[in-house]
Each structure stands twice: as structure tokens, then as C-alpha cells.
């Protein structure tokens, strides 16, 4: 606990300082589809697509690199599923197709922008008791769905719950080129009257997580497993959770899931401020076991109809997360892109240079070979880079490329500010150079995020200078011989 206090005091001194932008950092948003509260805001297919593109463009401009899109809503989906019906947020009528696959579109558009796309799966809640998705699931699994108040829930204590959710996540993983499966509400409902011990309750939830992990990783081991636990793991010695925490209150042993390899990343819902935020963020960091932690920040609290927080509450939390080498995740997307109290403007400045998602070295460390034969064609306004493919050594047989540029040679590819493109799928790019004589480096990246050593190019002007210098030396030597 002394360590936590020391770190907390240190962080208090640097709240207003912005750490240097790291090369690796998760910068994420939750893109909520239930009721169309983030997206979509229309039942027109054309307008939905245009709106999604605008939103992703905005996120890309703020150097967001991870989108968590709500794909399973309440026993309903935004994609054609063999197991559950369409949600009504797209067509206006539950069970009715909108005429396109929204999840596939989001994946494609994220990948075009070098961003990861994770399927956000709401697990235990299945909606109001008489809603379409809940009724269908009750008919299918009458002994598994429990009514608590007006809501339906999958019973965490039934074996069938884990089996069903694992099968559902396997379907998503198999059908889509998804970067992650993100589990929401993987816990007991807060209104549930627990009749088993807390230890047994944690075991029930962990068994569900384990089944999902096995189903996903057996299909594609590079797909990130993550969840959004309650923002405080448990009571700390000097700081209490006030009865609302992941481990004891809702039997969500998320830190053990990291330790035991059931999760690759956590996005804890840290919708708090002050001593309700900072000590608990330190606790997540201390028990991260080398995995990814990207605290969820309550940008919705900035809105006057919510808690009317001042902007500095969020910006300081962002600064502290960066100081601790944690990522940051915004809840929700619309409050960010609407620039509530200036949060989008601040984020564009705070994330002024890109960042790569940290590699999953705990799953695989074998980096691909470097690309080969980098060719630079200098144009009046644009440089064209092309190269030969690298080879994957992780067993995934799939490679993307990161591009770095600088006026210095060789390009320092350890610096985030030199990243100009990431997760490029083609073997060529066009780079507007603005009249600068740029040097380049290209690296290969596998599915786990492992990055090869770079292949460098050298700008024509610098090549000329090196040639002139070499010729000068040769000329001097020739004079000496004569």
C-alpha cells in the first residue's frame, strides 16, 4: 500500500504535465448502438453509412486507434447471426434486416484507417422481459433466463450460459476479421440476490470467461480478449470502494483473468474522479501482469444533464494514465465527437501524434521478417513507396505494414511522431511530402502486433550528397597516385 501512496503523491505533482506521447498506447472509444444513442441516428441505410464514416473520420483525426462497437445489444445483433435476431436500432424494427452488415462495415472502415475494431458483446443482460430478443431467448432457453425486476438475465450459475455465450463469440470470431472480442456486463447483476458464496460466484463468472476464451482463441489466437469490469477492483487499505467494486460486489475477478491468461486487456469503467479514481488506477496498473489496461473515462459526465464536470477532471485523468503507461477509453463516442466542453479539441492536441496498439507479446513474440526492396519514386508533390512482402513467422500468415518518415537519416522508428501510416495492407503508399526531402522506414507487423526491424530508404538529395562526398574522396586519392 505504501507503493500506491507514493505513486499517488507523485502523480498529484504531475497532473498538469503532459507526458511525451508514447509509441504504444491504447486510445479507444465505446461506440454504443443500443437505441442509437451513439450511432445510428437514422433508419436510412444511406444516412447510417455516411454517419458512421464521419464518426470514424473524426476518431481517426484524434488518433484514436481502437473502436469497441456494440455488436450484441440485448440478445440482438447489428450483424446477421445464426443465433440471435437483428436489433431494432438499424431498421427500426427488431428482427428486421437493415439491408447491410453493420459490423462488417465498421470493421472494413476501421481497417482502412489503421484502427482496430473490437466486437463489444453485452453478455448477461438480455433486455426487458417482453422485448423481442429476450422473448426469443426465453423460448430457446427457458431454464436459463431469469427475471429480475423488469429485466431478463442469463443465469451465471447455469452451465448453459457459458456454453451459449462461447458459441456466440465463436460465431463472431469465425465470420469476421475482428481484432478483439470485448465482453460487457460479464458479472452478476447488481440487483441479483446472491445465494452462493462470493468465492463460488466468482468461480461461476470465471468459468463463463474461460469458455469464451477457449472458443475465441481456438479460432483465432491473435484476437484480443477483453472486458469492462467495474472501475474499482476492490477495497484498498486506505481507499474504500463504497460497496461498488468488481471483485466482491459482482464477483468479477478481472485481475485474476489477466494473471491466468483469460484476458489480454481490461477497460475498467472508471467513471469517478479524485481519490475515487487515482489510487484505483494505480491498483489496476500494479496487477496488470504485463497486459493492457485502458481505463474508461466518463466524458459523458461533462454534459450539463449529467454531472456537469469541468473539462480538467478528464484531462488530468488522461495525463495521469499516460504517466503510468496506461491507455484511455472514452465513454461514450458521441460525447467525444460532439466536443462536449472541448474534450475533442483537447484530445486532438493530447494525441497529436499517432500511437500503435501494444503488441500481444504474452501470446507470441516471433516478429515477422523485414520487408524487402524498398523503392522510392519522388514526385512533384507526392512520394510513392513500394516494397516486397515480408514473411510472417507467427503462424497467422498475415502481415500489415507501418510507415515512418523524417528528414533525418536513418529515420528514428522508435519515435511516435515519425509514424505516418499504420496497419497498411497493400505493398505501396503515396505520401504527400510538402516539398520536403523525406527519408522513410517500413516495418512489417503480424496479427499479434509484433513489429519487424525496419527497411530504410534514403531521400534522393541525401543520396546525391553521399555520392558527391564519395566522388570527392575518390578524386583526392587519384591525385595522390599521380
PDB file of C-alpha atoms in Angstrom, residues 40 42-45 48 77 86-100:
ATOM      1  CA  UNK A  40     -27.057   5.327 -35.804  1.00  0.00           C
ATOM      2  CA  UNK A  42     -31.457   7.417 -38.618  1.00  0.00           C
ATOM      3  CA  UNK A  43     -33.170   4.352 -40.067  1.00  0.00           C
ATOM      4  CA  UNK A  44     -31.921   5.262 -43.547  1.00  0.00           C
ATOM      5  CA  UNK A  45     -29.188   2.883 -44.690  1.00  0.00           C
ATOM      6  CA  UNK A  48     -26.310   5.423 -41.355  1.00  0.00           C
ATOM      7  CA  UNK A  77     -27.267  -8.030 -33.030  1.00  0.00           C
ATOM      8  CA  UNK A  86     -31.359  -8.177 -35.637  1.00  0.00           C
ATOM      9  CA  UNK A  87     -31.599  -5.339 -33.157  1.00  0.00           C
ATOM     10  CA  UNK A  88     -34.087  -2.613 -33.992  1.00  0.00           C
ATOM     11  CA  UNK A  89     -31.535   0.213 -33.857  1.00  0.00           C
ATOM     12  CA  UNK A  90     -30.736  -0.206 -37.562  1.00  0.00           C
ATOM     13  CA  UNK A  91     -34.070  -0.917 -39.266  1.00  0.00           C
ATOM     14  CA  UNK A  92     -36.464   0.481 -36.665  1.00  0.00           C
ATOM     15  CA  UNK A  93     -37.995  -2.944 -36.126  1.00  0.00           C
ATOM     16  CA  UNK A  94     -36.353  -5.764 -34.100  1.00  0.00           C
ATOM     17  CA  UNK A  95     -35.752  -8.869 -36.180  1.00  0.00           C
ATOM     18  CA  UNK A  96     -35.739  -6.966 -39.480  1.00  0.00           C
ATOM     19  CA  UNK A  97     -32.597  -6.679 -41.578  1.00  0.00           C
ATOM     20  CA  UNK A  98     -31.362  -3.160 -42.377  1.00  0.00           C
ATOM     21  CA  UNK A  99     -30.119  -4.428 -45.738  1.00  0.00           C
ATOM     22  CA  UNK A 100     -26.422  -4.460 -44.892  1.00  0.00           C
TER      23      UNK A 100
END
